[in-house]
XYZ file of C-alpha atoms in Angstrom:
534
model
C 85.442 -101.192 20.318
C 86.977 -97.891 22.221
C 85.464 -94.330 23.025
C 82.950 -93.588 25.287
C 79.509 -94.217 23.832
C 75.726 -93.531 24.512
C 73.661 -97.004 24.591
C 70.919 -98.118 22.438
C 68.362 -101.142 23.184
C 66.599 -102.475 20.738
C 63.451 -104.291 20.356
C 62.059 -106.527 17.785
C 58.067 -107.344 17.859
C 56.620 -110.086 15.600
C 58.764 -112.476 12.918
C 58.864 -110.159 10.222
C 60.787 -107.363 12.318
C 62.880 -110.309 13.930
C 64.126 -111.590 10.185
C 64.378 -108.015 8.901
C 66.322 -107.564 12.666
C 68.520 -110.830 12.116
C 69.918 -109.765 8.910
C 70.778 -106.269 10.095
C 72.089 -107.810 13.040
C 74.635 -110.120 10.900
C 75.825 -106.663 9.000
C 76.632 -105.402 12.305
C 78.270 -108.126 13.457
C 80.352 -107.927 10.101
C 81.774 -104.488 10.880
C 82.925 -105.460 14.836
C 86.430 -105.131 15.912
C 87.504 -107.357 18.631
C 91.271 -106.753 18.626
C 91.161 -102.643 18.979
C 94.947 -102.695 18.010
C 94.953 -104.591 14.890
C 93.292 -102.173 12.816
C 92.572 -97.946 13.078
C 89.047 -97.030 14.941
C 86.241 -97.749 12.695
C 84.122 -94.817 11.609
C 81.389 -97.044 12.781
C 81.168 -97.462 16.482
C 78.706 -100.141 17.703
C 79.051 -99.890 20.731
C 75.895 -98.128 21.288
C 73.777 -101.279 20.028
C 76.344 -104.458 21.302
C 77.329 -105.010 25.144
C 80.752 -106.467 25.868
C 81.375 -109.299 28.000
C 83.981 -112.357 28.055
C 83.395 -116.313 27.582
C 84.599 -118.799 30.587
C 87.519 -119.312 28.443
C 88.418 -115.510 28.575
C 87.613 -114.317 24.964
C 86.140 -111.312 24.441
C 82.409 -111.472 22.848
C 80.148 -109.226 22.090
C 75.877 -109.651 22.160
C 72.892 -107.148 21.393
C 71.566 -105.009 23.448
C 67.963 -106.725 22.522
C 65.144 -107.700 23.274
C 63.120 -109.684 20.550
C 59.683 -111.029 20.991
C 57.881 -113.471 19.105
C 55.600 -116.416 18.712
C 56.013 -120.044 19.611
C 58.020 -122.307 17.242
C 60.307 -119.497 15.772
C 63.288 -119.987 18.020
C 66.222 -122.700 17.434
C 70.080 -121.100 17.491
C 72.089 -118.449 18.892
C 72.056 -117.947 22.461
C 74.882 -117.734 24.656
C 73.979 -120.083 27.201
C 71.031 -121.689 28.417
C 68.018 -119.705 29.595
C 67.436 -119.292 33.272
C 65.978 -122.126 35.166
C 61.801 -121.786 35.557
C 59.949 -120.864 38.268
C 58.961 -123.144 41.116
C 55.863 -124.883 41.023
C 54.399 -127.929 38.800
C 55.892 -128.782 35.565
C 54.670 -130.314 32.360
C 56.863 -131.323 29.678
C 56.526 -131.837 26.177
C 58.071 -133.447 23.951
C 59.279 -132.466 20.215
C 61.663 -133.749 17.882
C 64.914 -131.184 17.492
C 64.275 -129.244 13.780
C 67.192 -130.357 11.593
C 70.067 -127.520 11.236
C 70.973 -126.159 7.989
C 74.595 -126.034 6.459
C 75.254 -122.732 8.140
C 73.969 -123.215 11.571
C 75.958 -126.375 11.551
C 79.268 -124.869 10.174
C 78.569 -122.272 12.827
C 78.231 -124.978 15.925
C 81.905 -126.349 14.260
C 83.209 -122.936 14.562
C 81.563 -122.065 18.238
C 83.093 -126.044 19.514
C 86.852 -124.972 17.807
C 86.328 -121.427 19.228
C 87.977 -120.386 15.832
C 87.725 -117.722 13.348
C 87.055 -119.058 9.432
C 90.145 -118.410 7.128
C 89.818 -115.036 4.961
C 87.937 -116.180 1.803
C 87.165 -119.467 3.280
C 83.468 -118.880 3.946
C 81.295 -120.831 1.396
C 78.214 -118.971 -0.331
C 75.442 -120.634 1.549
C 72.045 -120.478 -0.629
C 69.516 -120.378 2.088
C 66.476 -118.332 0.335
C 64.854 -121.536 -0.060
C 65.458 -123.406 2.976
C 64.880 -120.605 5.672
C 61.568 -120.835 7.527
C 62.579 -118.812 10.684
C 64.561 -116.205 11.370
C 66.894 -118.266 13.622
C 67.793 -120.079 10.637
C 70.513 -117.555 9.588
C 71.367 -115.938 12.885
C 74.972 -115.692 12.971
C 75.932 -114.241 16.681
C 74.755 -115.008 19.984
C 72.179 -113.073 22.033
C 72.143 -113.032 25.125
C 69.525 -115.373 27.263
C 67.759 -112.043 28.448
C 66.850 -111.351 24.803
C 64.092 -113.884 23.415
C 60.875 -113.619 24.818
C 58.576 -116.443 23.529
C 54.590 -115.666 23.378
C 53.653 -119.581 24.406
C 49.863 -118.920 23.852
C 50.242 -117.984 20.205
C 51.613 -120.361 17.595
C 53.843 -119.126 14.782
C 52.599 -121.902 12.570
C 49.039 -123.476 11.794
C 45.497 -122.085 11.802
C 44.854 -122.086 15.751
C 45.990 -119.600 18.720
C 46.963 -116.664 15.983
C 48.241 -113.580 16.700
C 45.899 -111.754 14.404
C 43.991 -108.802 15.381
C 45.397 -105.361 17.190
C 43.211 -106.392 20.310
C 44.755 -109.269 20.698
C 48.142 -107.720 20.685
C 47.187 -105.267 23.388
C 45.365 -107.863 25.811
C 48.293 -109.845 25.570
C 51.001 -107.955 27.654
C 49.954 -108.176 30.926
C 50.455 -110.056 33.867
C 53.297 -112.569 33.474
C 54.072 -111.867 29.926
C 54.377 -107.665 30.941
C 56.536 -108.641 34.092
C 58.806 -110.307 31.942
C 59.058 -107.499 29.644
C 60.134 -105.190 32.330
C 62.461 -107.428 34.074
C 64.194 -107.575 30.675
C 64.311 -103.883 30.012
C 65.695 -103.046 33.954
C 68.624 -105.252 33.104
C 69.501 -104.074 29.649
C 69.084 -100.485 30.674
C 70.560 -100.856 34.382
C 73.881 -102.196 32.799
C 73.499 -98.867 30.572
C 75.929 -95.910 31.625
C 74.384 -93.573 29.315
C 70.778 -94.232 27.622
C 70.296 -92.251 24.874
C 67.288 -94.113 23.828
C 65.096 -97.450 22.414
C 64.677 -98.311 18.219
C 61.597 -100.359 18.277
C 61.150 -102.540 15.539
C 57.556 -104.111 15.067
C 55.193 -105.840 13.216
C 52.341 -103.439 11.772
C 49.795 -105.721 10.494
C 49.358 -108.434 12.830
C 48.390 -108.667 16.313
C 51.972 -107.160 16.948
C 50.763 -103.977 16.077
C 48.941 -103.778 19.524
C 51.852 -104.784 21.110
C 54.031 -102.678 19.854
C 51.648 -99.935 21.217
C 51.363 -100.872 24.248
C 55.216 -101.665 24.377
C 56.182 -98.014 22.941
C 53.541 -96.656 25.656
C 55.265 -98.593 28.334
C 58.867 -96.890 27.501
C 57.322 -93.587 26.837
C 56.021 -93.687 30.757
C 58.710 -95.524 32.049
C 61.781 -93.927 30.567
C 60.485 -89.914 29.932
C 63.070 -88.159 27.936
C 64.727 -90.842 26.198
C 64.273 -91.023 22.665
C 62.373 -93.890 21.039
C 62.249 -94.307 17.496
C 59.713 -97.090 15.778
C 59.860 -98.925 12.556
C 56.630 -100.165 11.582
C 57.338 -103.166 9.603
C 55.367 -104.929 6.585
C 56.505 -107.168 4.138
C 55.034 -106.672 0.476
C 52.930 -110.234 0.618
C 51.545 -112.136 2.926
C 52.537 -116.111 2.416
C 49.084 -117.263 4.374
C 47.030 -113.999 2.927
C 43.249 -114.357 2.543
C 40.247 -111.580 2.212
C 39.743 -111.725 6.073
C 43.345 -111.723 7.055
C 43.620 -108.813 4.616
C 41.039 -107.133 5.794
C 42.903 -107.627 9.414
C 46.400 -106.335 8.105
C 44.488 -102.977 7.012
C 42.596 -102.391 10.403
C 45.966 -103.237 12.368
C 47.640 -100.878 10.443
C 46.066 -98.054 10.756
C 45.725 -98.616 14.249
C 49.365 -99.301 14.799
C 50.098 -96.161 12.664
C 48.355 -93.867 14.523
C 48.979 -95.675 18.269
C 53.029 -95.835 18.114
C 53.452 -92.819 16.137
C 51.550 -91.390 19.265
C 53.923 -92.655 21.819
C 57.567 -92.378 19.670
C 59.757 -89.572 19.247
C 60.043 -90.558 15.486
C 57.844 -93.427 13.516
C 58.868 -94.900 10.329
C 56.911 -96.960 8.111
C 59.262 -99.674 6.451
C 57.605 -101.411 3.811
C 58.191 -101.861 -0.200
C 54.497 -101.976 -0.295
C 51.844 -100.996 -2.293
C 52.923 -103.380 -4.882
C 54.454 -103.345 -7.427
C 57.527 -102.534 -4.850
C 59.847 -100.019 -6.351
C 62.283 -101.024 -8.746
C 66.187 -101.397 -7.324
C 67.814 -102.443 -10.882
C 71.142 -104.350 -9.607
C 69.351 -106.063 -7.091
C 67.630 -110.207 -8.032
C 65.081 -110.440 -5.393
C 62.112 -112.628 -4.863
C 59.499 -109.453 -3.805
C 58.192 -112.079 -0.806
C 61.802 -112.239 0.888
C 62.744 -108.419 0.758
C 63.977 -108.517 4.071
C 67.466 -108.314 3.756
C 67.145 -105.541 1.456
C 65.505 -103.543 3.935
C 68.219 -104.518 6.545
C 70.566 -103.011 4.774
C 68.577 -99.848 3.320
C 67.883 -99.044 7.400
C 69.488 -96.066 8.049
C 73.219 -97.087 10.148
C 73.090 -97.167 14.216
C 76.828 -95.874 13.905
C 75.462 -92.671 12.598
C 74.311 -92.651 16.018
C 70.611 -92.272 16.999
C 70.648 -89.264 18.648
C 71.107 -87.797 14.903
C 67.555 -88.908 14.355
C 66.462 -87.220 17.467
C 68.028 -83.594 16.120
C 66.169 -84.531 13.366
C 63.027 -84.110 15.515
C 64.533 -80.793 16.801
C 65.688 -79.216 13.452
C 61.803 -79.678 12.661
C 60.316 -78.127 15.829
C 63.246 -75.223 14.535
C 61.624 -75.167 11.019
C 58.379 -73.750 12.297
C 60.249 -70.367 13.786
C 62.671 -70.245 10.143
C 59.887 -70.884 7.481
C 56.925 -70.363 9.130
C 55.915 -73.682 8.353
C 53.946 -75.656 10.723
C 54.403 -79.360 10.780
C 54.144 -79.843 14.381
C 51.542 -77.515 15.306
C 48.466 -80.018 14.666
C 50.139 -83.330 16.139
C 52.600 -84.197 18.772
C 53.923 -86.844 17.033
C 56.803 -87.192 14.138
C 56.475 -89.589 11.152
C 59.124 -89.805 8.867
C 59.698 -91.541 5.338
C 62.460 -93.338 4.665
C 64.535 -93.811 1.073
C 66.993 -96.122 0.109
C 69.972 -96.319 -2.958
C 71.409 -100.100 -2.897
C 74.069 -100.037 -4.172
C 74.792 -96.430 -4.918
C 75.303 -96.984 -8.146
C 79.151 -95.903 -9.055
C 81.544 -97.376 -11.348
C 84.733 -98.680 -9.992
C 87.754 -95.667 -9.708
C 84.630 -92.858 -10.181
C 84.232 -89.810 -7.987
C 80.947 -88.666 -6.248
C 80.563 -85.973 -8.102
C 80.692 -87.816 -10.995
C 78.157 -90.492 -10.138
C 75.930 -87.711 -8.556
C 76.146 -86.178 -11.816
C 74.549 -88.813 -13.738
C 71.137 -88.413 -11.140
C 70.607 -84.887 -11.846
C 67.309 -85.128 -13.448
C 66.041 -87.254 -10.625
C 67.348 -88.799 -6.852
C 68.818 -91.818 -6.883
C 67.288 -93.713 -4.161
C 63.262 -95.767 -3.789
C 60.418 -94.664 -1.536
C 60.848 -97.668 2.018
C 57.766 -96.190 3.417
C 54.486 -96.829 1.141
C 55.401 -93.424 -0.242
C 55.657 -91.772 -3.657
C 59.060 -90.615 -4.295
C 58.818 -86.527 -3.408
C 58.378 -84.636 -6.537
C 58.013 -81.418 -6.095
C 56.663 -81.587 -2.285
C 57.845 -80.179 0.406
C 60.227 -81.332 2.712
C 60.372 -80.165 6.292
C 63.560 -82.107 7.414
C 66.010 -85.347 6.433
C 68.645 -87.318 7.705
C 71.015 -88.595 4.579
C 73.832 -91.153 4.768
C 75.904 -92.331 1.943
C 78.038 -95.097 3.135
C 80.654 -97.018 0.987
C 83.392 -94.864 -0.711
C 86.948 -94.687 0.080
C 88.518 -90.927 0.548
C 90.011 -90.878 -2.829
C 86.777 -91.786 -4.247
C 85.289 -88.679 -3.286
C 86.529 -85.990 -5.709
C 88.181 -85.867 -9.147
C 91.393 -85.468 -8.585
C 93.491 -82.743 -11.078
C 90.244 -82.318 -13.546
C 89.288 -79.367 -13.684
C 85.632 -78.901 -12.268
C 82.848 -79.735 -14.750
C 79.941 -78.859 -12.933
C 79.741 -77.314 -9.330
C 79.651 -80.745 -7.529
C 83.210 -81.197 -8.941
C 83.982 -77.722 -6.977
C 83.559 -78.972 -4.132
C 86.021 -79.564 -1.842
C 85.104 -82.662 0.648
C 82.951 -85.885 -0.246
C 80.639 -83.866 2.739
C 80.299 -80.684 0.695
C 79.051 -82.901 -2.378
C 76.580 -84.368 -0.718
C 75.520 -81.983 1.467
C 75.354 -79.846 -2.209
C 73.343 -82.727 -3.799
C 70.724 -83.033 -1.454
C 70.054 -79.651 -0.576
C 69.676 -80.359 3.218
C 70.946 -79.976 6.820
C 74.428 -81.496 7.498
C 74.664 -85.396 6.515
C 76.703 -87.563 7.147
C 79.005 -89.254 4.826
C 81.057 -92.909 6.162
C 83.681 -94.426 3.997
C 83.392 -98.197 4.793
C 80.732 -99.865 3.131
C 78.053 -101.881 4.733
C 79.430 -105.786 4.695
C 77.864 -108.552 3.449
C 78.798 -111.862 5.386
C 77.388 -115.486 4.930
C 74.701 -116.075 5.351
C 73.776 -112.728 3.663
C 71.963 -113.916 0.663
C 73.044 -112.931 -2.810
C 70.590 -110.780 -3.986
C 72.582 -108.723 -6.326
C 72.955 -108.293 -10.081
C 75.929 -110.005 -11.695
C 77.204 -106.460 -13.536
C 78.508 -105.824 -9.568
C 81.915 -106.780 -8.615
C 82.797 -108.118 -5.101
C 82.253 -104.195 -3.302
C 78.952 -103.641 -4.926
C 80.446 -101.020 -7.829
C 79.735 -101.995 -11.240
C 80.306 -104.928 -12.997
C 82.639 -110.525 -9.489
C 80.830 -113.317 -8.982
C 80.251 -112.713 -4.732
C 79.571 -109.152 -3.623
C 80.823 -109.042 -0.405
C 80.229 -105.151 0.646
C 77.932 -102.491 -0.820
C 77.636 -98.490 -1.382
C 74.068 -97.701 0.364
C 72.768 -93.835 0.407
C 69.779 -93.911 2.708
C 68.067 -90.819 3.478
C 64.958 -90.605 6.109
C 62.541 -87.154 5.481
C 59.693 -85.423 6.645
C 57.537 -84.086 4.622
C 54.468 -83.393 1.715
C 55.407 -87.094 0.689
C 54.232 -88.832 3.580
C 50.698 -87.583 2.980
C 49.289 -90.035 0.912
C 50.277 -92.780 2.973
C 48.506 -91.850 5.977
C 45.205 -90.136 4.233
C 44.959 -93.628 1.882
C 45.726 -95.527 4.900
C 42.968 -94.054 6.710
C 40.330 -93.603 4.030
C 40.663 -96.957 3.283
C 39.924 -97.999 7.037
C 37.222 -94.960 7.711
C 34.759 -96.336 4.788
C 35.087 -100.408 6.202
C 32.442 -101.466 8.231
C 34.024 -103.349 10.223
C 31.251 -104.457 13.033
C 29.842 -105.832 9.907
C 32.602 -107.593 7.599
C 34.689 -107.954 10.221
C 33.168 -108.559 13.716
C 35.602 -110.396 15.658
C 38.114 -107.743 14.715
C 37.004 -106.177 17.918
C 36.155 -108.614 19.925
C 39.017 -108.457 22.154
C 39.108 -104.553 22.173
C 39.789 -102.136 21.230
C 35.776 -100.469 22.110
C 34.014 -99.634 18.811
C 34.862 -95.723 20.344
C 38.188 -96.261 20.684
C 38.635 -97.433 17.364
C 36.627 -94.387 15.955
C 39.078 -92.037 18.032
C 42.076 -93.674 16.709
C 40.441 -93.371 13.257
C 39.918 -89.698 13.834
C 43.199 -89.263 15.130
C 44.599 -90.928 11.862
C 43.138 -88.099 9.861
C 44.407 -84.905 12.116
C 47.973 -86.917 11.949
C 47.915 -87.043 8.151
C 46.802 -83.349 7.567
C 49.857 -82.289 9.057
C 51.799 -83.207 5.959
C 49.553 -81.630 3.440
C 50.708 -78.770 0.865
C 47.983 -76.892 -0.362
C 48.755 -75.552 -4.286
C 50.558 -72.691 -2.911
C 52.867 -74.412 -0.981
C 51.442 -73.300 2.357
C 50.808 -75.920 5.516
C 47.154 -75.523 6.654
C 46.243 -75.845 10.523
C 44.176 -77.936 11.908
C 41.944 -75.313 12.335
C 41.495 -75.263 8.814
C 39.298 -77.081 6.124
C 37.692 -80.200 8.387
C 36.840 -81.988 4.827
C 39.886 -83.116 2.829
């Protein structure tokens, strides 16, 4: 990796965020150059999210800028060398038998002992979607020993000491537990020439949605003027669901919502809930394990992150140009996020031409828990289309069909297409390395166009907005919390905070934050001055 670069750090609250995190760690492992001379500069430089360092032998290796939290009995592979030795003082030790290692983590321990590189096409197809219980499971790069934090007094398994209620989450970093968490942050960031910010990814609807608030509220006082940007994350079922849990996921969150939208420069829901989850035809997925789906729908780091922060500026700019007001009722920015995988293209076709075909309608799936924006408004988006080779961009010596095919750059097609600010377009496609399940339609071949047995990249056109869409999400989300009575159906909900006035505020505070994004019928923002009933 070469150029000068502006770090990232990353952190990953609760098991869901940590497997979505895994698998989007593995693409971006995929995509890393370590010999800078045996190949051009990447359009993708990730060396705002890795930090560089060397192996006793000499080798050049690369780890995560990371910090991943998460329950006891979650963590088995991939550090770089043993954790620090404890603190002084009286010991106990306990005693447990070492979990057996799957195919790939133990093809992975061959290759880390020979210090070797697999031969190109040698890597078998592991089929782990039934075996994988943890997200170490399929971790295929190191992190470093600063990176896992381990909750010890909250079990990831079995019906005692769970992580389950927003309180919880928020009682829990203190003392040792918050030390920790800022001795970890100083050395990620102190090794940092130039910050530009944190992406926070978190559980929403467990007790890691308190957490995560109080985490994002840490960085927000501790680091002022750097940008943070939160992914609230929720998978579409819950394997250990019952009427109280559920109950549980809906308080946390809406709390969550409203809490780390509060205290992040941009906050993104990431979910393929309500159910039924939207439709993604060349994709085979079980709608329980949808996280490496959503790895790869997450909008690229290599677009770098301080894209998404102009995003929060060209909004603040929309008020002055349209008069519109999205940012005069609330402080905060929450954006939706949409997702194409794959693109859908077939193999030697131009952009144009496969742009074309989604006139009537865009391509890509509402990734947020919101409808796909008909006919709202949109204040702002970030697009990406990743995955096409230059010459796959235009029609070469046709003679322009439609105005797309006028168009002189794959940039100028898209931008035309989406009728937005400036996106950004990246040739190579996002790669998919064992043990990257296969999860997509046999009419693909191997780079994800259509119609080969093992797809082994993919075309992805993600696209994060803000706008009229995002309404429903937060108005359902906090109607549906407003009318539960929750000192009665759910009284240990708040038994370890937050006060029943709190709660209210953050309730109130959930409304204010959806009106923002509401288009009356003439297409005008209201004020929060304006209409108190909804």
């Amino acid at each position: 990796m070469t150029g000068v670069s502006r770090e990232l750090i990353t952190l990953q609250l609760g098991h869901y965020s940590n497997f979505v995190g895994t698998h989007w760690w593995n693409l971006q492992d995929a995509s890393l150059c370590y010999d800078p001379g045996s190949a051009p500069p990447p359009e993708v430089q990730s060396d705002s999210v890795f930090r560089e360092g060397q192996t006793p032998g000499g080798s050049v290796t690369y780890t995560p800028r990371l910090i991943a939290m998460d329950l006891k009995g979650t963590r088995r592979s991939g550090f770089a060398q043993p954790e620090p030795g404890a603190r002084g003082g009286s010991v106990t030790v306990h005693k447990h038998s070492q979990p057996e290692k799957n195919c790939f983590l133990e093809d992975l321990e061959k290759l880390d002992v020979s210090a070797g590189e697999p031969e190109p096409g040698s890597e078998p197809n592991y089929r782990l979607e039934g075996s994988v219980t943890v997200w170490s499971d399929f971790l295929r790069l190191h992190l470093h020993p600063r990176s896992v934090a381990v909750i010890h007094q909250f079990n990831h398994d079995g019906e005692a000491h769970r992580l389950e209620t927003f309180g919880q989450g928020e009682s829990v970093l203190q003392g040792a537990l918050l030390d920790e968490l800022e001795d970890r942050l100083h050395f990620f960031v102190e090794e940092c020439d130039y910050l530009q910010g944190f992406q926070v990814l978190c559980d929403l609807e467990d007790g890691f949605a308190g957490l995560g608030s109080k985490v994002t509220e840490l960085l927000q006082d501790s680091y002022g003027g750097r940008g943070i940007l939160t992914w609230g994350m929720a998978p579409v079922v819950h394997r250990d669901s019952t009427p109280a849990r559920d109950r549980y996921h809906l308080l946390n969150a809406a709390l969550g919502t409203v809490n780390m939208a509060a205290h992040s420069s941009l906050f993104c829901p990431l979910t393929l809930r309500p159910p039924p989850p939207p439709l993604f035809p060349l994709l085979s997925y079980d709608v329980s394990d949808l996280g490496p789906a959503l790895a790869a729908l997450r909008a690229p780091p290599s677009a770098p992150f301080i894209y998404l922060l102009q995003l929060l500026l060209i909004l603040l700019q929309a008020d002055e140009a349209s008069g519109v007001s999205v940012t005069g009722c609330c402080s905060s920015q929450v954006v939706a996020a949409y997702g194409a995988v794959p693109f859908p293209m077939m193999p030697g076709g131009s952009l144009p031409d496969a742009l074309s075909a989604c006139a009537d309608a865009l391509p890509w799936k509402p990734l947020s828990a919101c409808p796909e924006a008909a006919g709202g408004r949109c204040y702002g988006q970030w697009s990406t289309l990743r995955g096409y080779e230059g010459q796959n961009c235009l029609s070469p010596g046709i003679e322009p069909s439609t105005p797309l095919h006028g168009l002189l750059s794959g940039e100028d097609v898209l931008a035309a297409y989406v009728s937005s600010f400036y996106p950004s377009l990246v040739s190579a496609p996002s790669k998919l390395t064992p043990p990257f399940p296969q999860i997509f339609s046999p009419a693909l071949d191997a780079q994800g166009f259509m119609r080969a047995p093992l797809v082994s990249s993919v075309p992805i056109l993600t696209s994060l907005q803000s706008g009229t869409a995002l309404r429903p999400f937060l108005s359902e989300l906090q109607c549906a919390a407003a009318t539960f009575d929750v000192r009665r159906r759910a009284p240990s909900f708040l038994s370890q905070g937050p006060e029943m006035a709190d709660y209210q505020e953050a309730l109130e505070e959930l409304r204010l934050l959806g009106r923002c994004y509401h288009d009356d019928s003439g297409g005008t923002t209201r004020s929060s001055s304006e209409d108190d009933d909804d």
